[in-house]
PDB file of C-alpha atoms in Angstrom:
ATOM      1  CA  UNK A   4      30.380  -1.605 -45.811  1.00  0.00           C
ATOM      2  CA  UNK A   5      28.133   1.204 -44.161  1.00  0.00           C
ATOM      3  CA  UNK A   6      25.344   0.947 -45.756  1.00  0.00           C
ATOM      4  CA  UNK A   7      21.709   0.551 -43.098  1.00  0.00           C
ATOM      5  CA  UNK A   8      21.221  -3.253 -43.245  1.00  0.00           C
ATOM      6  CA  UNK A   9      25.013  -4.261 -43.557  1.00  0.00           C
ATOM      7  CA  UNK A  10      27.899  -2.546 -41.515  1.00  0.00           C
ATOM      8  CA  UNK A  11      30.823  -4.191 -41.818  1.00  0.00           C
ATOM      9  CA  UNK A  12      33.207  -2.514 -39.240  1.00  0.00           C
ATOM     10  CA  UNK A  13      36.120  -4.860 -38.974  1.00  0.00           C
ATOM     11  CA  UNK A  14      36.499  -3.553 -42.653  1.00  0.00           C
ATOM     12  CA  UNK A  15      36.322  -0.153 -42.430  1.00  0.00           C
ATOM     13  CA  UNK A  16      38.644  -0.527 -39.601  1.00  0.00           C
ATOM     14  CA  UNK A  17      41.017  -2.640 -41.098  1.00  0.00           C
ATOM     15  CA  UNK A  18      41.042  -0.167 -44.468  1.00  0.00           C
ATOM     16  CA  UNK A  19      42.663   2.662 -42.367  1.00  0.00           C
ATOM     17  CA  UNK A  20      46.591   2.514 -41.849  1.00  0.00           C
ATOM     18  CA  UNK A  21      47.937   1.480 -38.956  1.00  0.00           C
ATOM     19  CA  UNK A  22      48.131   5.339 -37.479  1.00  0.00           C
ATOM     20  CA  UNK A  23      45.000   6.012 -39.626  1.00  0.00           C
ATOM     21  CA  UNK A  24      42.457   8.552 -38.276  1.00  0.00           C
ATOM     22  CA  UNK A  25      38.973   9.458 -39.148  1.00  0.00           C
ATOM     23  CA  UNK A  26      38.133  13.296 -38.419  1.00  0.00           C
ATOM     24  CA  UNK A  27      35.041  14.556 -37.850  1.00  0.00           C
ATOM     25  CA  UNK A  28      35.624  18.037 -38.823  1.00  0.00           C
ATOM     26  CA  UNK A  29      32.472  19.725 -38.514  1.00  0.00           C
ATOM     27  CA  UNK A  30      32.094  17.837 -34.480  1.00  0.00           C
ATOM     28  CA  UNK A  31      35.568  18.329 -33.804  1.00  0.00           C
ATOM     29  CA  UNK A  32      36.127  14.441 -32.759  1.00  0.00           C
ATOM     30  CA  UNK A  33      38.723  12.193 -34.370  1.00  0.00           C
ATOM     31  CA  UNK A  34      38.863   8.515 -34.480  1.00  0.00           C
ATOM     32  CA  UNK A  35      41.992   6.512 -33.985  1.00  0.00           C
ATOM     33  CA  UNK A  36      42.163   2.385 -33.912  1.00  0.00           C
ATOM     34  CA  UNK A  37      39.812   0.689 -31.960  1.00  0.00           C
ATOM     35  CA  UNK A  38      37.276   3.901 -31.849  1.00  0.00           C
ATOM     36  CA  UNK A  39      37.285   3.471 -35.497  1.00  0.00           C
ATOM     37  CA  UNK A  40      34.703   0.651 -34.601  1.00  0.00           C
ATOM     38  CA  UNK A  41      32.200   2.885 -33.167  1.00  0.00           C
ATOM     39  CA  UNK A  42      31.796   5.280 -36.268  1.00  0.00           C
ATOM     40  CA  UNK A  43      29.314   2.794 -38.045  1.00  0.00           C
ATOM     41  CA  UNK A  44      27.576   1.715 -35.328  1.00  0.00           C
ATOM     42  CA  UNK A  45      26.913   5.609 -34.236  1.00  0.00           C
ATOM     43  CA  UNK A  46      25.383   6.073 -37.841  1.00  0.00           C
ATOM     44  CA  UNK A  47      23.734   3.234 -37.822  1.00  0.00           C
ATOM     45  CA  UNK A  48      21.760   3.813 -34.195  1.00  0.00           C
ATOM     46  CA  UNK A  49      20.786   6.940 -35.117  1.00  0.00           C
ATOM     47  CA  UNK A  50      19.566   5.853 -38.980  1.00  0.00           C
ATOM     48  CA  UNK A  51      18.629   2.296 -39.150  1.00  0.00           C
ATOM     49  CA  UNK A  52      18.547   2.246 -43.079  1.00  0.00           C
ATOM     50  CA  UNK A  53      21.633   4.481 -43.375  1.00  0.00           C
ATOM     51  CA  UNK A  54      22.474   4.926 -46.832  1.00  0.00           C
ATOM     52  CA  UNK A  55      25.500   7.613 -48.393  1.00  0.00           C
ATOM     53  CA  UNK A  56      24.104   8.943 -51.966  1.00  0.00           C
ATOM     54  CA  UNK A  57      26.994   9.465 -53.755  1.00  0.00           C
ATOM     55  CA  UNK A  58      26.700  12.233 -55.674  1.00  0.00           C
ATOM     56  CA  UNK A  59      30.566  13.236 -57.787  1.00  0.00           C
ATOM     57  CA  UNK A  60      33.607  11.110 -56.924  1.00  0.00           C
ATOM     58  CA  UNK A  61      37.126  13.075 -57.886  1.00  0.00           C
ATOM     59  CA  UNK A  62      40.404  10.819 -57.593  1.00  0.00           C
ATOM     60  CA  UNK A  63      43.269  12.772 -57.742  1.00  0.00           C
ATOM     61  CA  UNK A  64      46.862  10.576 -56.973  1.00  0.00           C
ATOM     62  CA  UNK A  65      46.198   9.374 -53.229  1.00  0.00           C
ATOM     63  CA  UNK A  66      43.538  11.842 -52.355  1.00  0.00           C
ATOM     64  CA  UNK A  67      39.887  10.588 -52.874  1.00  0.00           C
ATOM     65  CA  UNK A  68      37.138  13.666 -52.950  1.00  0.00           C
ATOM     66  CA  UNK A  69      33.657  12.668 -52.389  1.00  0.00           C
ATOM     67  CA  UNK A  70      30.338  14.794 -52.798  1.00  0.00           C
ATOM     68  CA  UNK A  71      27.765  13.009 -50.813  1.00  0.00           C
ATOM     69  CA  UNK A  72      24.515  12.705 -48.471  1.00  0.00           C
ATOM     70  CA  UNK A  73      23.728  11.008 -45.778  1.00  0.00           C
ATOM     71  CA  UNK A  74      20.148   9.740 -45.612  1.00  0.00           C
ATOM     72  CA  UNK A  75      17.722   7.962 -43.718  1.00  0.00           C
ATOM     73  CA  UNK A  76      14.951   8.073 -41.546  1.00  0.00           C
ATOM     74  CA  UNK A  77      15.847   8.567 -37.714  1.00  0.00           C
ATOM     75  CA  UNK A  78      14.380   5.933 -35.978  1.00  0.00           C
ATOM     76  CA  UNK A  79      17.328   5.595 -33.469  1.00  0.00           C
ATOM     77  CA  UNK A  80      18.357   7.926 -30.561  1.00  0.00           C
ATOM     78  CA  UNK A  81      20.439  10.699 -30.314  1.00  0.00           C
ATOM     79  CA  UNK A  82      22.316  11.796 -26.791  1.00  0.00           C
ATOM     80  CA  UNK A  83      21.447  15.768 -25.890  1.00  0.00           C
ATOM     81  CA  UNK A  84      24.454  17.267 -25.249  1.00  0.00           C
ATOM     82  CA  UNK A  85      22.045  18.853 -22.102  1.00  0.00           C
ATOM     83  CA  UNK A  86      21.451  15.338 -21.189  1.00  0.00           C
ATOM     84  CA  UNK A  87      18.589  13.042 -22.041  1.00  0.00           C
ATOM     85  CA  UNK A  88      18.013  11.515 -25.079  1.00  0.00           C
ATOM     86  CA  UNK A  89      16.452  13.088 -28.229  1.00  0.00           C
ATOM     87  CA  UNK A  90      13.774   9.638 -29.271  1.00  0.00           C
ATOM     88  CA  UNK A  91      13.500   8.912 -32.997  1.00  0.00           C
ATOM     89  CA  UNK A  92      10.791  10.455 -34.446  1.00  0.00           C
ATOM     90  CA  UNK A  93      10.452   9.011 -38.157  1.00  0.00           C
ATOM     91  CA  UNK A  94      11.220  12.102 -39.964  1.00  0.00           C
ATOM     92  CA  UNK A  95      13.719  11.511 -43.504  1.00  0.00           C
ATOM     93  CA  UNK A  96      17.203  12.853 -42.979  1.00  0.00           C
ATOM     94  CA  UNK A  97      19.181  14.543 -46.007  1.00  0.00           C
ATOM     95  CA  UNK A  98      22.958  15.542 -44.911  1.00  0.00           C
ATOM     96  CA  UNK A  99      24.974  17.291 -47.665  1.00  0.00           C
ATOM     97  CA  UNK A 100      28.846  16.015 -46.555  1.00  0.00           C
ATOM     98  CA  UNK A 101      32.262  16.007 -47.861  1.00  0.00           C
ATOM     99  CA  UNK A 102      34.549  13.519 -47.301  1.00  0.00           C
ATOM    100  CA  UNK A 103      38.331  13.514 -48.410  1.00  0.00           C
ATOM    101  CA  UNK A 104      40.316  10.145 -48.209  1.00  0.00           C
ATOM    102  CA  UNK A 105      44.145  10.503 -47.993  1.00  0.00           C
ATOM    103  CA  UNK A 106      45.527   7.408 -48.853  1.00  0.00           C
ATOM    104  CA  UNK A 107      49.072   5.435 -48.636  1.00  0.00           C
ATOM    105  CA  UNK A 108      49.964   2.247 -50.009  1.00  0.00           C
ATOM    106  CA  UNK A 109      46.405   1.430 -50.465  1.00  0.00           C
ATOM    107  CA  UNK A 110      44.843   1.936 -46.933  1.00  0.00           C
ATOM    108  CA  UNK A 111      43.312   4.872 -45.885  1.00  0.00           C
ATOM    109  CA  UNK A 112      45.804   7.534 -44.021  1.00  0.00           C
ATOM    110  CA  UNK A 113      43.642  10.070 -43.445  1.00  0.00           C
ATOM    111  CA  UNK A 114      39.788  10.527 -43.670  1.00  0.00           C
ATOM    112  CA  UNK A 115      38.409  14.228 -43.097  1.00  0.00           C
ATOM    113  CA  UNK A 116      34.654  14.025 -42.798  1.00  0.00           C
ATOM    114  CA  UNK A 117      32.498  17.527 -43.257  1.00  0.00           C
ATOM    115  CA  UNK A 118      28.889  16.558 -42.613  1.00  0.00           C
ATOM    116  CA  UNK A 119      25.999  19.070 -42.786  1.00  0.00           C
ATOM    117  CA  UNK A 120      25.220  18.733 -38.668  1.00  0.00           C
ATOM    118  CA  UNK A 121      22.709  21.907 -38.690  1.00  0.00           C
ATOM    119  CA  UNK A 122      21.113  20.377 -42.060  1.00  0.00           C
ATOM    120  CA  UNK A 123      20.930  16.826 -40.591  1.00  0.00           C
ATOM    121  CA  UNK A 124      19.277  18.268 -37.223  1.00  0.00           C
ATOM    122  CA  UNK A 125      16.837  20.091 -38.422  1.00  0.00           C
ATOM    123  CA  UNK A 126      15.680  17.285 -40.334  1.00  0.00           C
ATOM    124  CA  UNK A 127      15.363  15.317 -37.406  1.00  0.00           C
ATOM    125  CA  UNK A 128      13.177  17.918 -35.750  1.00  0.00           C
ATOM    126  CA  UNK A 129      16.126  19.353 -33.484  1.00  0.00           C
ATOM    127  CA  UNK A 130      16.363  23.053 -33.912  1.00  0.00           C
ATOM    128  CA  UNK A 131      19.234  25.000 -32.086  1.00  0.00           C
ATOM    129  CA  UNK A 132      17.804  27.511 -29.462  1.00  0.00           C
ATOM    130  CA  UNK A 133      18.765  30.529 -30.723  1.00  0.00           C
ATOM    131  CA  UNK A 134      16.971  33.076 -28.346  1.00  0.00           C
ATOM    132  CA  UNK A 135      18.829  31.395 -25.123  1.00  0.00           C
ATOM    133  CA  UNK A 136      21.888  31.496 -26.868  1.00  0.00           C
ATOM    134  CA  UNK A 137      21.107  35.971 -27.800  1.00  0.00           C
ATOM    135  CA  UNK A 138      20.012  36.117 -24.267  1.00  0.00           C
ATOM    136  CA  UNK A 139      23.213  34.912 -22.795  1.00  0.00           C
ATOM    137  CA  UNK A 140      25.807  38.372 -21.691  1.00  0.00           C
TER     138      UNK A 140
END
């Protein structure tokens, strides 16, 4: 359902509990009904052919461990937190991320997402400014 040429977000959305969340750990941003939606979609602009390698799957009870990268080639657009717009630029993207899936009854309860951000950046050809950051007392 996430996958580059399909998204299917009424299903992702509707797999979540009621009072389900999505937490982006690493970003520090959690997702909660109706912003579930835009999860995809963010992926998605940013990685037209999205695609999660799945690399060890661990199912323990209710609690779903995955070992997994995100790849694809960023041909989308990503907002500078400066302002502007970082423009795709073609280059293949390789995230190592973690995601643990807490579920009840069968929907998801809980979904804690650890993605690789400084990985995925560089590989887009957006380096953090480290001498600015030094320079700052």
């Amino acid at each position: 359902m996430a996958e580059g040429s399909h998204i299917d977000v009424p299903t992702f959305v509707n797999s979540f509990t009621k009072d389900g969340v999505f937490n982006d750990m690493v970003a520090g941003q959690a997702y909660r009904g109706e912003a579930l939606g835009s999860v995809l979609p963010y992926m998605k602009g940013l990685f037209s052919n999205v695609h999660r390698d799945l690399k060890r799957i661990t199912v323990n009870g209710d609690v779903v461990s995955i070992e997994l990268s995100i790849q694809g080639t960023f041909d989308g657009q990503l907002a500078s937190p400066t302002g502007g717009v970082v423009k795709g630029n073609g280059h293949k993207v390789d995230a190592p991320t973690a995601d643990f899936w807490y579920l009840k009854n069968g929907k998801v309860k809980t979904f804690n997402c650890f993605v690789g951000y400084s990985k995925m950046y560089h590989d887009m050809g957006v380096d953090f400014d480290w001498a600015s950051a030094v320079n700052k007392h």
